[in-house]
Amino acid sequence: MMLLSLVLQLLCFSILATARDKPDIKYSKTPFPNAAANLYYFEDSDVILIHDRAAGVVLRSDDSGDKWGRVEDVDEGAAVGLAAHPYDKSVAYILGRGTTHWITQDKGKTWRKFETGAPPSLFRQPFGFHAGDSNKVLFHGQHCESILQCEEITYYTVDAFKTVEKMRSDTRGCTFARGTPLLKPSEDDRVICVVKGRYSGWRTDNRIMVSDNYFKDEIEPYLEGDRTVKGIINIAAVKAFIVAAAKAEGTDELAMYVTTDAHSWHRAVFPSDHRLEEDAYTVLESTNYSIQVDVMTSPVRDPRPMGVLFSSNSNGTYFTRNIEHTNRNIHGIVDFEKVQGIQGIVLTNVVDNWEDVLKFGKDKKVMSRISFDDGRTFKPLSADGKDLHLHSVTDIANVGRVFSSPAPGIVMGVGNTGEHLKNYDECDTWISDDAGVTWRRAFKEAHKYEFGDQGAILVAIYDEGPTDTISYSTDHGTEWHEFDLGEKVKAKFLTTTPDSTSLKFTLLASQGGGADLEYFLYFLNFEDVLDKRCEKDDFEKWYARLDEKGEPDCLMGHKQYYMRRKARAKCFIDKEYKESEPQYEPCACTEEDYECDYNYIRSEDKKSCVPAGKVTIPQDECKNGKDTYMGNSGFRLIPGNDCIRNKGVELDKDIERPCDESNKAPASGTISHTINSFKANLFREYYYFERTESSHGDDETIVMRTDEQKIYLTKDHGKTWEQILKDEEIIAIYPHQYFNDAVYFLTSGKKVWYSTNRGDNVRHFETKAEPTHDRLPTIGFHPDNKDWLIWTGAVDCGSSKGDCHSVAYITEDRGGEWRTLLRYVRKCEFIKKEGRGASEKLVYCEQYEDEKPHGPLQLRSSDSWFDKSELKFKNIVDFATMSEFIIVAARDQEDENSLRVDASVDGKTFAAAEFPSNFHVPVQIAYTVLDSSTHAVFLHVTVGSREEFEYGSIIKSNSNGTSYVLSLNGVNRNTQGYVDFEKMLGIEGVAIVNVVENVEEAERGVEKKLRTMITHNDGAEWAPIRAPQKDAEGQDYDCNVNDEKCSLHLHGYTERRDPRNTFSSPSAVGLMMGVGNVGQFLKRKADADTFITRDGGVEWHSVKKGNYMWEYGDQGSIIVIVEDNVATDVVYYTLDEGATWTAYKFADSKMKISEISTVPSDSSRNFLLWGQDVSSGSEISTINLDFTGLRDRQCVLNDQNPEDEGDDYVLWEPKHPLSEDNCLFGHVAQYHRKKVDADCFNGRRYESLHSIAKNCSCTRQDFECDYNYERATDGSCQLVPGLPMPDHSQQCEDNKNQNFYYKPTGYRRIPLTTCQGGRELDISEKVECPDRGDEFRKEEGKKGIGGFWLFILVVVLPFTVAGSVGYWVYNHWDGRMKVGSIRLGAPSSSSSGESPWIKYPVAAVAAVVAVMAAVPLLVSSAWRSISGLWGGSRGRYSGLGTPRTYTTRNSFARGRGDYAVVDPDEDELLGEDDDEEV
């Protein structure tokens, strides 16, 4: 308070002074206790506001800064922010610390308090303004329960905050469609918001929603054709455009969408050699008819970033390159500024030595360039015949614009002549009064400067240290005068009114330093320097832009000029707040006045506009054999261009066009194929580079390695292949686990080749050591930072010391520099996952105790690259990371032949897993975590461990993974640890297992008898699969299909050559295929037939006799099958979900096909067969099958009105076979599925889930048996004899907000169900929690909640609380794993296809976190049979046509699970030596 009183006293103090040589210059000096955080001029007035953030006050002056007073209407210390309305000259806002804020509507004379429902958001600007009505404002608030739990809420007002209403929760930024004066949508109140996904809070599910009544109603607009777009991360209004950026999972590339009317959106197209990346582009100051974007070309986080400048056409859809190597800083600020008030003049800085900067990290050598034609061409600035370079926006030294103001044509800057820009303190001050055409030196050394009276006066102050001199000029800087402040000060900023019409200036300066540092605000008044006021003869006609001949130049169809005060006129204009207005003279139209029309792009020679795709031909044209028609020239006059058409060129007149451009050309109706052969015996591995929804281009890229160590690349899905890295011996390919466009090629030495752009460019770096000799991943990838890598290398392996061991290294710049993480490790992993809350530097390492390579393993963690570390566990076998869990398998301290499992959700705190009391396994030797992806973990525990006769039980957790119940006994497992368990992708809660019927006989070595079982409610109930009525040839089966003993059995994971080839596809909702037989038990695979289901596993149909492989294409609208490893020349395909099949001959001779593949999302209409001509023993082949010729119309999806007759999709509802309605998990889910008879293709991926139609009443299918209960023969849940009822009071301890619990009934809700009412089998007598009686009695009087919010609370919140989950299912690919590792199920690099409410809080799909061990049951043959899946030295790779598996990115994308063995006795698994070591 004493400080404030002192300030108020000082505010009354002013010093009138006179200059030594100009007695008519007036100034005053006001002390300030702190530096100003924000200064704002009310336009067209003398009123200034200053925010002193440190003191929490706002000061106001109504005389241009001569006298100051505190805003008394605002509580002292309460002001934390100051914001001005950009479109109302009288309105400003002061933000308070909480929900109390203030508004002025009279330039700060009075302030009115208002309340918002939440404090301002920390993630975005608090206000969203309406350009046509300042009473309409959006307010972005944020309500936080804790640091990690915040909800963003947007409020609105239509009466200048007299009333405030909540508009929408879960927003991520909103803007009025009328967000700038140039945007004039037909709906004045239209608001566009980025909002949280329907069932997910991750950014990749954010959507755009639009409302015309402040979100009483809302719709999701189509951004790309007739498809909505997920992953919106930002939205902004820029001049005449609204721009949205979207990012998909699996890439750092962004897609930009643009609209000019808030209705029709288009994707912006950039040149193919540049792409937008997150945190790597800047939307710059744009024109009324074009968007300017600078795209960073340097690696992300490069401390010396550079970019390339692009400009769009008038609708913002096509961008062309303006200038390369633009200078930018690490904050995304770009050296780019337009000369204010003059069309077409732009100043920018570029980097001359860009190659040295990129390759060798040299300091940038910056040069300045200027454009006089809106960025089409650039040239150097010139001063005295030398190149001039100026400091720009990245090194700003004053407030406001850097070079110019509304003063017509007068430009100033700080810089130097010569080859490159020098440091600021080595520069001089320069001026131009012809808008940058010519420059001259104004001062030696750097000065701050400002423009006044429309350029009639210029003011400057020395900026390299303290000074007591103010300089000014009244003749455009030709002559400068000085006046003495009487004391030396250091200038902080110099400013005046935004329109530069005033003769009054404000200078903030400081004196002293440290504890003696003081701030002063100087008011400078130059009104009396010149007595005369300018008259008509004191002005001249000044043309803003001149061509190379010095003649007035045209831009946008006119010449621009001003009536500007003559430089030598001895007068002031003295018309405050009245800017000089530009005037125009029309020009005849030239080629520069035209641009390419929509759907046209510039030809390579830039002389014409060519179609970007197929063009639409008028209805009556191109008939009767005509070859041409009169159509669009491809050009259009740039909107807003006012050139005279009849006096110039008219490029937009119709021209004669060829008819073959038509987009109506019918499809060929045929399938094509292309065969390519390779001199090799085997395909070792191949990977798809899946393009995401935000990726540009249309390539379908695959990289492949043969057993000859040759690398081939295809961009067209195998139609053509190119050999790359011809002179290198590549021993392994490592696709980036989280970024689809990046891949690494390992050699046997220290050199690593890589590409970050899908193989377009391949570069290399050196590591510190050759790849590890352990059979473990060599490279570890970070989920967020693409260039962060962990390299595990082999050290001292070729020396005589015999101390061969692995060392882990870390790089943060993709191999530029390495540092040691930890020595004597087995493996290290980044632990950071979105939602986990861990430090992005958190790393776990398995290290040998006491650095003895054959000693016990310990688990260590560090978040400082092991400058400091923490011991987590001793004597571990392995660890794995999954969505919300980190799982550690360690030897039991009491029995080293047994294992224990510990789990953590945050990487810091671990808890032991607890199994059911009635589940007794004397020695737990093997676990396999089968992640159901439905808010519960399925864990397979091996019971029968006899080699080749293994089986076990599946136990299932509750929603937070702490309490397990028995789900099913006798589930089949093989020696390698694979379990016959698979979840259906895309549909919640459906899973298939094989059980061993004769477990007692299997224990004695009798061959297993397997039966296939299916669940439709997430493991609560299992039943045989109902057999089809007829076989594929219409014949009856040998058994009675209505008898439970006659059912369908399918071969599962344990028998697959590639265990990741799943029954289903995430994009083909409801479809599954499998091979098996109908009967009492599963028969030999050689005798199997092929089956399909179209309704999520309820009904099955036999489609072909024999054993076929299958692949889904175009999101299930095409299915292709081929006989498995049988000599054939035919594939079969279906276009109607397997109702009919057509043969297609793909070769002239028989081939043995070992694999069929397509892009990971199953969205392509191209397929690839991998095989070998049976007549050739030395060649292998790929066969591309192209189905694009079958259909040429893309399907129409009307998400807003799915019942529309023109919609090519139907809403499909999965159901439980025992349910009379379509309720599953307590609700009816509706999915879009293409109509079987729709003659169209799906094309761009769409979100299959349409909505949750309703919640249902509870039934028996919504419950499972509680802890210590088991399912009886009548289906009821009965207490296991001899066991106590579970203690539900523990719920009170686990949840401090819970005031009661129910007595046990034997049932508990399935974690995923959202049912309400009906048969609520878990409801019984309530018991109040200890010490919460009062709360319990109060709660009894309140109503419950239901509907959608019940769904959110039951399904989503338990996982939000339990662990802040990650994207395991969506983006985890555990790479090359091996014996001794824990292999998690592998998700898609694109959409996993899981129902959105289940795919995030869960771990792997179908199979497989294998936290398992085989003490010491596994022998060397076991290693050889599984090693091809991930890696290591022996059997590291496998070939098609061999019994060993191989890895494909296709497999990972489907969530095809990777298993691995956690082996406490690894020495017995070494097998035989092999020369391929990684």
PDB file of N, CA, C and O in Angstrom, residues 397-398 402 412-415 424-425 427-430 441-450 459-465 467 469-472 480-482 490-491 494:
ATOM      1  N   ALA A 397      13.135  -4.670 -31.773  1.00  0.00           N
ATOM      2  CA  ALA A 397      13.743  -3.809 -30.760  1.00  0.00           C
ATOM      3  C   ALA A 397      12.790  -2.749 -30.236  1.00  0.00           C
ATOM      4  O   ALA A 397      13.164  -1.952 -29.381  1.00  0.00           O
ATOM      5  N   ASN A 398      11.560  -2.720 -30.734  1.00  0.00           N
ATOM      6  CA  ASN A 398      10.596  -1.710 -30.313  1.00  0.00           C
ATOM      7  C   ASN A 398       9.221  -2.347 -30.307  1.00  0.00           C
ATOM      8  O   ASN A 398       9.059  -3.523 -30.663  1.00  0.00           O
ATOM      9  N   VAL A 402       7.836  -3.178 -37.338  1.00  0.00           N
ATOM     10  CA  VAL A 402       9.283  -2.963 -37.355  1.00  0.00           C
ATOM     11  C   VAL A 402       9.669  -1.842 -38.297  1.00  0.00           C
ATOM     12  O   VAL A 402      10.417  -0.936 -37.936  1.00  0.00           O
ATOM     13  N   MET A 412      11.731   2.673 -42.204  1.00  0.00           N
ATOM     14  CA  MET A 412      13.003   2.758 -41.497  1.00  0.00           C
ATOM     15  C   MET A 412      13.410   1.374 -41.003  1.00  0.00           C
ATOM     16  O   MET A 412      12.589   0.467 -40.889  1.00  0.00           O
ATOM     17  N   GLY A 413      14.719   1.227 -40.718  1.00  0.00           N
ATOM     18  CA  GLY A 413      15.207  -0.034 -40.206  1.00  0.00           C
ATOM     19  C   GLY A 413      16.616   0.098 -39.673  1.00  0.00           C
ATOM     20  O   GLY A 413      17.319   1.086 -39.948  1.00  0.00           O
ATOM     21  N   VAL A 414      17.041  -0.904 -38.909  1.00  0.00           N
ATOM     22  CA  VAL A 414      18.390  -0.954 -38.356  1.00  0.00           C
ATOM     23  C   VAL A 414      19.134  -2.082 -39.055  1.00  0.00           C
ATOM     24  O   VAL A 414      18.658  -3.217 -39.100  1.00  0.00           O
ATOM     25  N   GLY A 415      20.279  -1.767 -39.633  1.00  0.00           N
ATOM     26  CA  GLY A 415      21.014  -2.791 -40.348  1.00  0.00           C
ATOM     27  C   GLY A 415      22.353  -2.276 -40.836  1.00  0.00           C
ATOM     28  O   GLY A 415      22.908  -1.308 -40.303  1.00  0.00           O
ATOM     29  N   TYR A 424      23.138  -6.513 -33.955  1.00  0.00           N
ATOM     30  CA  TYR A 424      22.377  -5.271 -33.813  1.00  0.00           C
ATOM     31  C   TYR A 424      23.261  -4.102 -33.396  1.00  0.00           C
ATOM     32  O   TYR A 424      23.142  -2.996 -33.933  1.00  0.00           O
ATOM     33  N   ASP A 425      24.154  -4.336 -32.448  1.00  0.00           N
ATOM     34  CA  ASP A 425      24.977  -3.240 -31.951  1.00  0.00           C
ATOM     35  C   ASP A 425      26.113  -2.866 -32.904  1.00  0.00           C
ATOM     36  O   ASP A 425      26.909  -1.973 -32.610  1.00  0.00           O
ATOM     37  N   CYS A 427      25.211  -2.176 -36.105  1.00  0.00           N
ATOM     38  CA  CYS A 427      24.425  -1.667 -37.225  1.00  0.00           C
ATOM     39  C   CYS A 427      24.135  -0.179 -37.091  1.00  0.00           C
ATOM     40  O   CYS A 427      24.289   0.428 -36.028  1.00  0.00           O
ATOM     41  N   ASP A 428      23.677   0.391 -38.209  1.00  0.00           N
ATOM     42  CA  ASP A 428      23.254   1.781 -38.287  1.00  0.00           C
ATOM     43  C   ASP A 428      21.747   1.827 -38.541  1.00  0.00           C
ATOM     44  O   ASP A 428      21.100   0.801 -38.757  1.00  0.00           O
ATOM     45  N   THR A 429      21.207   3.038 -38.549  1.00  0.00           N
ATOM     46  CA  THR A 429      19.780   3.239 -38.795  1.00  0.00           C
ATOM     47  C   THR A 429      19.586   3.814 -40.188  1.00  0.00           C
ATOM     48  O   THR A 429      20.271   4.775 -40.571  1.00  0.00           O
ATOM     49  N   TRP A 430      18.639   3.245 -40.948  1.00  0.00           N
ATOM     50  CA  TRP A 430      18.445   3.580 -42.360  1.00  0.00           C
ATOM     51  C   TRP A 430      17.006   3.996 -42.603  1.00  0.00           C
ATOM     52  O   TRP A 430      16.105   3.635 -41.852  1.00  0.00           O
ATOM     53  N   ARG A 441      21.426   6.321 -45.163  1.00  0.00           N
ATOM     54  CA  ARG A 441      21.699   6.223 -43.737  1.00  0.00           C
ATOM     55  C   ARG A 441      21.095   7.419 -43.010  1.00  0.00           C
ATOM     56  O   ARG A 441      21.287   8.566 -43.382  1.00  0.00           O
ATOM     57  N   ALA A 442      20.344   7.151 -41.943  1.00  0.00           N
ATOM     58  CA  ALA A 442      19.781   8.214 -41.118  1.00  0.00           C
ATOM     59  C   ALA A 442      20.690   8.525 -39.940  1.00  0.00           C
ATOM     60  O   ALA A 442      20.876   9.688 -39.583  1.00  0.00           O
ATOM     61  N   PHE A 443      21.247   7.467 -39.310  1.00  0.00           N
ATOM     62  CA  PHE A 443      22.129   7.636 -38.155  1.00  0.00           C
ATOM     63  C   PHE A 443      23.229   6.590 -38.202  1.00  0.00           C
ATOM     64  O   PHE A 443      23.031   5.468 -38.661  1.00  0.00           O
ATOM     65  N   LYS A 444      24.354   6.943 -37.688  1.00  0.00           N
ATOM     66  CA  LYS A 444      25.330   5.960 -37.293  1.00  0.00           C
ATOM     67  C   LYS A 444      24.802   5.289 -36.028  1.00  0.00           C
ATOM     68  O   LYS A 444      24.264   5.956 -35.155  1.00  0.00           O
ATOM     69  N   GLU A 445      24.933   4.008 -35.952  1.00  0.00           N
ATOM     70  CA  GLU A 445      24.511   3.211 -34.808  1.00  0.00           C
ATOM     71  C   GLU A 445      22.986   3.030 -34.783  1.00  0.00           C
ATOM     72  O   GLU A 445      22.225   3.717 -35.461  1.00  0.00           O
ATOM     73  N   ALA A 446      22.576   2.053 -33.980  1.00  0.00           N
ATOM     74  CA  ALA A 446      21.171   1.640 -33.947  1.00  0.00           C
ATOM     75  C   ALA A 446      20.342   2.601 -33.118  1.00  0.00           C
ATOM     76  O   ALA A 446      20.773   3.062 -32.053  1.00  0.00           O
ATOM     77  N   HIS A 447      19.144   2.905 -33.600  1.00  0.00           N
ATOM     78  CA  HIS A 447      18.190   3.786 -32.917  1.00  0.00           C
ATOM     79  C   HIS A 447      16.803   3.146 -32.924  1.00  0.00           C
ATOM     80  O   HIS A 447      16.456   2.400 -33.832  1.00  0.00           O
ATOM     81  N   LYS A 448      16.012   3.450 -31.903  1.00  0.00           N
ATOM     82  CA  LYS A 448      14.576   3.212 -31.980  1.00  0.00           C
ATOM     83  C   LYS A 448      13.963   4.414 -32.691  1.00  0.00           C
ATOM     84  O   LYS A 448      14.470   5.537 -32.578  1.00  0.00           O
ATOM     85  N   TYR A 449      12.858   4.168 -33.397  1.00  0.00           N
ATOM     86  CA  TYR A 449      12.286   5.247 -34.204  1.00  0.00           C
ATOM     87  C   TYR A 449      10.777   5.110 -34.222  1.00  0.00           C
ATOM     88  O   TYR A 449      10.199   4.055 -33.942  1.00  0.00           O
ATOM     89  N   GLU A 450      10.121   6.215 -34.555  1.00  0.00           N
ATOM     90  CA  GLU A 450       8.668   6.232 -34.656  1.00  0.00           C
ATOM     91  C   GLU A 450       8.251   7.313 -35.646  1.00  0.00           C
ATOM     92  O   GLU A 450       9.011   8.278 -35.896  1.00  0.00           O
ATOM     93  N   VAL A 459      10.797  10.587 -35.191  1.00  0.00           N
ATOM     94  CA  VAL A 459      11.468  10.724 -33.901  1.00  0.00           C
ATOM     95  C   VAL A 459      12.321   9.483 -33.669  1.00  0.00           C
ATOM     96  O   VAL A 459      11.906   8.365 -33.986  1.00  0.00           O
ATOM     97  N   ALA A 460      13.540   9.678 -33.118  1.00  0.00           N
ATOM     98  CA  ALA A 460      14.437   8.546 -32.890  1.00  0.00           C
ATOM     99  C   ALA A 460      15.230   8.775 -31.618  1.00  0.00           C
ATOM    100  O   ALA A 460      15.428   9.925 -31.180  1.00  0.00           O
ATOM    101  N   ILE A 461      15.701   7.650 -31.041  1.00  0.00           N
ATOM    102  CA  ILE A 461      16.540   7.717 -29.854  1.00  0.00           C
ATOM    103  C   ILE A 461      17.565   6.603 -29.928  1.00  0.00           C
ATOM    104  O   ILE A 461      17.276   5.490 -30.369  1.00  0.00           O
ATOM    105  N   TYR A 462      18.775   6.897 -29.540  1.00  0.00           N
ATOM    106  CA  TYR A 462      19.899   5.956 -29.546  1.00  0.00           C
ATOM    107  C   TYR A 462      19.529   4.693 -28.765  1.00  0.00           C
ATOM    108  O   TYR A 462      18.937   4.761 -27.681  1.00  0.00           O
ATOM    109  N   ASP A 463      19.905   3.497 -29.326  1.00  0.00           N
ATOM    110  CA  ASP A 463      19.419   2.247 -28.745  1.00  0.00           C
ATOM    111  C   ASP A 463      20.540   1.279 -28.385  1.00  0.00           C
ATOM    112  O   ASP A 463      20.285   0.102 -28.188  1.00  0.00           O
ATOM    113  N   GLU A 464      21.774   1.760 -28.280  1.00  0.00           N
ATOM    114  CA  GLU A 464      22.859   0.864 -27.916  1.00  0.00           C
ATOM    115  C   GLU A 464      23.388   1.141 -26.518  1.00  0.00           C
ATOM    116  O   GLU A 464      24.399   0.581 -26.110  1.00  0.00           O
ATOM    117  N   GLY A 465      22.710   2.008 -25.780  1.00  0.00           N
ATOM    118  CA  GLY A 465      23.121   2.342 -24.430  1.00  0.00           C
ATOM    119  C   GLY A 465      22.402   3.595 -23.967  1.00  0.00           C
ATOM    120  O   GLY A 465      21.497   4.110 -24.649  1.00  0.00           O
ATOM    121  N   THR A 467      21.434   7.451 -23.220  1.00  0.00           N
ATOM    122  CA  THR A 467      21.570   8.687 -23.989  1.00  0.00           C
ATOM    123  C   THR A 467      20.695   9.755 -23.350  1.00  0.00           C
ATOM    124  O   THR A 467      19.728   9.440 -22.649  1.00  0.00           O
ATOM    125  N   THR A 469      19.654  12.305 -25.520  1.00  0.00           N
ATOM    126  CA  THR A 469      19.287  13.046 -26.728  1.00  0.00           C
ATOM    127  C   THR A 469      18.120  12.395 -27.453  1.00  0.00           C
ATOM    128  O   THR A 469      18.104  11.185 -27.675  1.00  0.00           O
ATOM    129  N   ILE A 470      17.159  13.198 -27.804  1.00  0.00           N
ATOM    130  CA  ILE A 470      16.059  12.810 -28.692  1.00  0.00           C
ATOM    131  C   ILE A 470      16.305  13.475 -30.042  1.00  0.00           C
ATOM    132  O   ILE A 470      16.576  14.680 -30.107  1.00  0.00           O
ATOM    133  N   SER A 471      16.232  12.696 -31.126  1.00  0.00           N
ATOM    134  CA  SER A 471      16.409  13.247 -32.472  1.00  0.00           C
ATOM    135  C   SER A 471      15.068  13.257 -33.196  1.00  0.00           C
ATOM    136  O   SER A 471      14.232  12.372 -32.982  1.00  0.00           O
ATOM    137  N   TYR A 472      14.885  14.247 -34.068  1.00  0.00           N
ATOM    138  CA  TYR A 472      13.651  14.295 -34.855  1.00  0.00           C
ATOM    139  C   TYR A 472      13.951  14.943 -36.196  1.00  0.00           C
ATOM    140  O   TYR A 472      14.919  15.688 -36.380  1.00  0.00           O
ATOM    141  N   TRP A 480      18.364  15.985 -39.345  1.00  0.00           N
ATOM    142  CA  TRP A 480      17.894  15.612 -38.020  1.00  0.00           C
ATOM    143  C   TRP A 480      18.280  16.682 -37.010  1.00  0.00           C
ATOM    144  O   TRP A 480      19.358  17.245 -37.061  1.00  0.00           O
ATOM    145  N   HIS A 481      17.340  16.932 -36.106  1.00  0.00           N
ATOM    146  CA  HIS A 481      17.570  17.892 -35.022  1.00  0.00           C
ATOM    147  C   HIS A 481      17.575  17.151 -33.690  1.00  0.00           C
ATOM    148  O   HIS A 481      17.040  16.046 -33.591  1.00  0.00           O
ATOM    149  N   GLU A 482      18.158  17.767 -32.702  1.00  0.00           N
ATOM    150  CA  GLU A 482      18.271  17.117 -31.401  1.00  0.00           C
ATOM    151  C   GLU A 482      17.728  18.009 -30.308  1.00  0.00           C
ATOM    152  O   GLU A 482      17.724  19.243 -30.430  1.00  0.00           O
ATOM    153  N   LYS A 490      18.060   4.777 -20.709  1.00  0.00           N
ATOM    154  CA  LYS A 490      18.113   3.670 -21.678  1.00  0.00           C
ATOM    155  C   LYS A 490      16.703   3.450 -22.205  1.00  0.00           C
ATOM    156  O   LYS A 490      15.778   3.140 -21.448  1.00  0.00           O
ATOM    157  N   ALA A 491      16.517   3.661 -23.495  1.00  0.00           N
ATOM    158  CA  ALA A 491      15.195   3.545 -24.097  1.00  0.00           C
ATOM    159  C   ALA A 491      14.707   2.107 -24.078  1.00  0.00           C
ATOM    160  O   ALA A 491      15.440   1.180 -24.427  1.00  0.00           O
ATOM    161  N   LEU A 494       9.575   3.308 -27.838  1.00  0.00           N
ATOM    162  CA  LEU A 494       9.149   4.628 -28.306  1.00  0.00           C
ATOM    163  C   LEU A 494       7.930   4.395 -29.189  1.00  0.00           C
ATOM    164  O   LEU A 494       7.985   3.602 -30.135  1.00  0.00           O
TER     165      LEU A 494
END
